[in-house]
């Protein structure tokens, strides 16, 4: 089963889901994600 993490770009905003590849990401850790506007640094909000 594939692992997915949730990331929010605004505190009350929508959660976007990303594949963490082989990284072990915990809730609250900073992550760099690729978006349509370029790379963004955010905190992971959930492991799904």
mmCIF file of N, CA and C in Angstrom:
data_model
loop_
_atom_site.group_PDB
_atom_site.id
_atom_site.type_symbol
_atom_site.label_atom_id
_atom_site.label_comp_id
_atom_site.label_asym_id
_atom_site.label_seq_id
_atom_site.Cartn_x
_atom_site.Cartn_y
_atom_site.Cartn_z
ATOM 1 N N UNK A 1 0.852 -1.178 0.000
ATOM 2 C CA UNK A 1 0.000 0.000 0.000
ATOM 3 C C UNK A 1 0.898 1.242 0.000
ATOM 4 N N UNK A 2 0.541 2.217 -0.830
ATOM 5 C CA UNK A 2 1.309 3.446 -0.949
ATOM 6 C C UNK A 2 1.020 4.376 0.219
ATOM 7 N N UNK A 3 2.051 5.071 0.713
ATOM 8 C CA UNK A 3 1.895 6.017 1.813
ATOM 9 C C UNK A 3 1.685 7.423 1.240
ATOM 10 N N UNK A 4 0.812 8.188 1.855
ATOM 11 C CA UNK A 4 0.474 9.543 1.402
ATOM 12 C C UNK A 4 0.556 10.482 2.601
ATOM 13 N N UNK A 5 1.027 11.725 2.379
ATOM 14 C CA UNK A 5 1.010 12.732 3.437
ATOM 15 C C UNK A 5 0.116 13.890 3.012
ATOM 16 N N UNK A 6 -0.492 14.544 3.984
ATOM 17 C CA UNK A 6 -1.320 15.721 3.726
ATOM 18 C C UNK A 6 -0.550 16.983 4.068
ATOM 19 N N UNK A 7 -0.693 18.010 3.244
ATOM 20 C CA UNK A 7 -0.012 19.293 3.447
ATOM 21 C C UNK A 7 -1.021 20.402 3.235
ATOM 22 N N UNK A 8 -1.015 21.390 4.143
ATOM 23 C CA UNK A 8 -1.882 22.570 3.985
ATOM 24 C C UNK A 8 -1.013 23.771 3.692
ATOM 25 N N UNK A 9 -1.498 24.646 2.813
ATOM 26 C CA UNK A 9 -0.757 25.853 2.461
ATOM 27 C C UNK A 9 -1.252 27.064 3.247
ATOM 28 N N UNK A 10 -2.453 26.975 3.804
ATOM 29 C CA UNK A 10 -3.012 27.992 4.701
ATOM 30 C C UNK A 10 -3.627 27.247 5.867
ATOM 31 N N UNK A 11 -3.549 27.817 7.068
ATOM 32 C CA UNK A 11 -4.010 27.112 8.263
ATOM 33 C C UNK A 11 -5.448 26.591 8.152
ATOM 34 N N UNK A 12 -6.433 27.408 7.752
ATOM 35 C CA UNK A 12 -7.784 26.863 7.629
ATOM 36 C C UNK A 12 -8.072 26.275 6.250
ATOM 37 N N UNK A 13 -7.048 26.113 5.433
ATOM 38 C CA UNK A 13 -7.250 25.752 4.033
ATOM 39 C C UNK A 13 -7.395 24.269 3.750
ATOM 40 N N UNK A 14 -7.541 23.992 2.497
ATOM 41 C CA UNK A 14 -7.700 22.643 1.972
ATOM 42 C C UNK A 14 -6.411 21.841 2.179
ATOM 43 N N UNK A 15 -6.549 20.545 2.396
ATOM 44 C CA UNK A 15 -5.398 19.653 2.523
ATOM 45 C C UNK A 15 -5.089 19.052 1.154
ATOM 46 N N UNK A 16 -3.822 19.147 0.751
ATOM 47 C CA UNK A 16 -3.358 18.557 -0.501
ATOM 48 C C UNK A 16 -2.523 17.327 -0.163
ATOM 49 N N UNK A 17 -2.588 16.319 -0.995
ATOM 50 C CA UNK A 17 -1.938 15.055 -0.693
ATOM 51 C C UNK A 17 -0.774 14.808 -1.646
ATOM 52 N N UNK A 18 0.328 14.326 -1.064
ATOM 53 C CA UNK A 18 1.558 14.085 -1.812
ATOM 54 C C UNK A 18 2.131 12.722 -1.441
ATOM 55 N N UNK A 19 2.875 12.148 -2.366
ATOM 56 C CA UNK A 19 3.611 10.905 -2.129
ATOM 57 C C UNK A 19 4.967 11.270 -1.528
ATOM 58 N N UNK A 20 5.306 10.779 -0.316
ATOM 59 C CA UNK A 20 6.588 11.128 0.295
ATOM 60 C C UNK A 20 7.762 10.297 -0.227
ATOM 61 N N UNK A 21 7.525 9.493 -1.265
ATOM 62 C CA UNK A 21 8.556 8.577 -1.807
ATOM 63 C C UNK A 21 9.018 7.658 -0.683
ATOM 64 N N UNK A 22 10.311 7.561 -0.441
ATOM 65 C CA UNK A 22 10.815 6.664 0.597
ATOM 66 C C UNK A 22 11.146 7.392 1.892
ATOM 67 N N UNK A 23 10.721 8.652 2.041
ATOM 68 C CA UNK A 23 11.004 9.420 3.244
ATOM 69 C C UNK A 23 9.974 9.122 4.327
ATOM 70 N N UNK A 24 10.425 9.100 5.579
ATOM 71 C CA UNK A 24 9.532 8.930 6.727
ATOM 72 C C UNK A 24 9.190 10.327 7.255
ATOM 73 N N UNK A 25 8.017 10.822 6.953
ATOM 74 C CA UNK A 25 7.591 12.168 7.343
ATOM 75 C C UNK A 25 6.624 12.047 8.520
ATOM 76 N N UNK A 26 6.891 12.780 9.602
ATOM 77 C CA UNK A 26 6.003 12.816 10.756
ATOM 78 C C UNK A 26 5.169 14.090 10.713
ATOM 79 N N UNK A 27 4.030 14.055 11.383
ATOM 80 C CA UNK A 27 3.152 15.228 11.451
ATOM 81 C C UNK A 27 3.922 16.412 12.025
ATOM 82 N N UNK A 28 3.837 17.559 11.363
ATOM 83 C CA UNK A 28 4.499 18.773 11.827
ATOM 84 C C UNK A 28 5.893 18.994 11.261
ATOM 85 N N UNK A 29 6.469 17.993 10.597
ATOM 86 C CA UNK A 29 7.786 18.162 9.990
ATOM 87 C C UNK A 29 7.696 19.048 8.757
ATOM 88 N N UNK A 30 8.751 19.815 8.510
ATOM 89 C CA UNK A 30 8.794 20.648 7.311
ATOM 90 C C UNK A 30 9.067 19.773 6.101
ATOM 91 N N UNK A 31 8.355 20.074 5.009
ATOM 92 C CA UNK A 31 8.531 19.340 3.756
ATOM 93 C C UNK A 31 8.582 20.332 2.600
ATOM 94 N N UNK A 32 9.274 19.965 1.558
ATOM 95 C CA UNK A 32 9.292 20.746 0.320
ATOM 96 C C UNK A 32 8.455 19.977 -0.687
ATOM 97 N N UNK A 33 7.437 20.647 -1.231
ATOM 98 C CA UNK A 33 6.553 19.999 -2.199
ATOM 99 C C UNK A 33 6.568 20.780 -3.512
ATOM 100 N N UNK A 34 6.394 20.050 -4.596
ATOM 101 C CA UNK A 34 6.365 20.659 -5.926
ATOM 102 C C UNK A 34 4.920 21.002 -6.267
ATOM 103 N N UNK A 35 4.652 22.283 -6.554
ATOM 104 C CA UNK A 35 3.311 22.741 -6.908
ATOM 105 C C UNK A 35 3.351 23.354 -8.305
ATOM 106 N N UNK A 36 2.199 23.738 -8.801
ATOM 107 C CA UNK A 36 2.138 24.378 -10.124
ATOM 108 C C UNK A 36 2.825 25.744 -10.122
ATOM 109 N N UNK A 37 2.990 26.345 -8.935
ATOM 110 C CA UNK A 37 3.652 27.649 -8.814
ATOM 111 C C UNK A 37 5.130 27.517 -8.455
ATOM 112 N N UNK A 38 5.624 26.288 -8.375
ATOM 113 C CA UNK A 38 7.026 26.064 -8.014
ATOM 114 C C UNK A 38 7.115 25.305 -6.694
ATOM 115 N N UNK A 39 8.329 25.169 -6.172
ATOM 116 C CA UNK A 39 8.540 24.446 -4.916
ATOM 117 C C UNK A 39 8.115 25.309 -3.733
ATOM 118 N N UNK A 40 7.510 24.669 -2.728
ATOM 119 C CA UNK A 40 7.037 25.368 -1.531
ATOM 120 C C UNK A 40 7.492 24.616 -0.294
ATOM 121 N N UNK A 41 7.852 25.343 0.760
ATOM 122 C CA UNK A 41 8.214 24.760 2.043
ATOM 123 C C UNK A 41 7.024 24.889 2.988
ATOM 124 N N UNK A 42 6.517 23.769 3.474
ATOM 125 C CA UNK A 42 5.352 23.745 4.361
ATOM 126 C C UNK A 42 5.547 22.663 5.409
ATOM 127 N N UNK A 43 4.618 22.574 6.354
ATOM 128 C CA UNK A 43 4.627 21.521 7.360
ATOM 129 C C UNK A 43 3.613 20.459 6.971
ATOM 130 N N UNK A 44 3.986 19.200 7.147
ATOM 131 C CA UNK A 44 3.041 18.104 6.925
ATOM 132 C C UNK A 44 1.978 18.143 8.003
ATOM 133 N N UNK A 45 0.712 17.974 7.642
ATOM 134 C CA UNK A 45 -0.355 18.063 8.628
ATOM 135 C C UNK A 45 -0.920 16.708 8.992
ATOM 136 N N UNK A 46 -0.709 15.679 8.162
ATOM 137 C CA UNK A 46 -1.213 14.352 8.507
ATOM 138 C C UNK A 46 -0.562 13.278 7.664
ATOM 139 N N UNK A 47 -0.469 12.095 8.239
ATOM 140 C CA UNK A 47 -0.034 10.910 7.496
ATOM 141 C C UNK A 47 -1.288 10.105 7.221
ATOM 142 N N UNK A 48 -1.548 9.800 5.971
ATOM 143 C CA UNK A 48 -2.772 9.082 5.609
ATOM 144 C C UNK A 48 -2.469 7.668 5.198
#
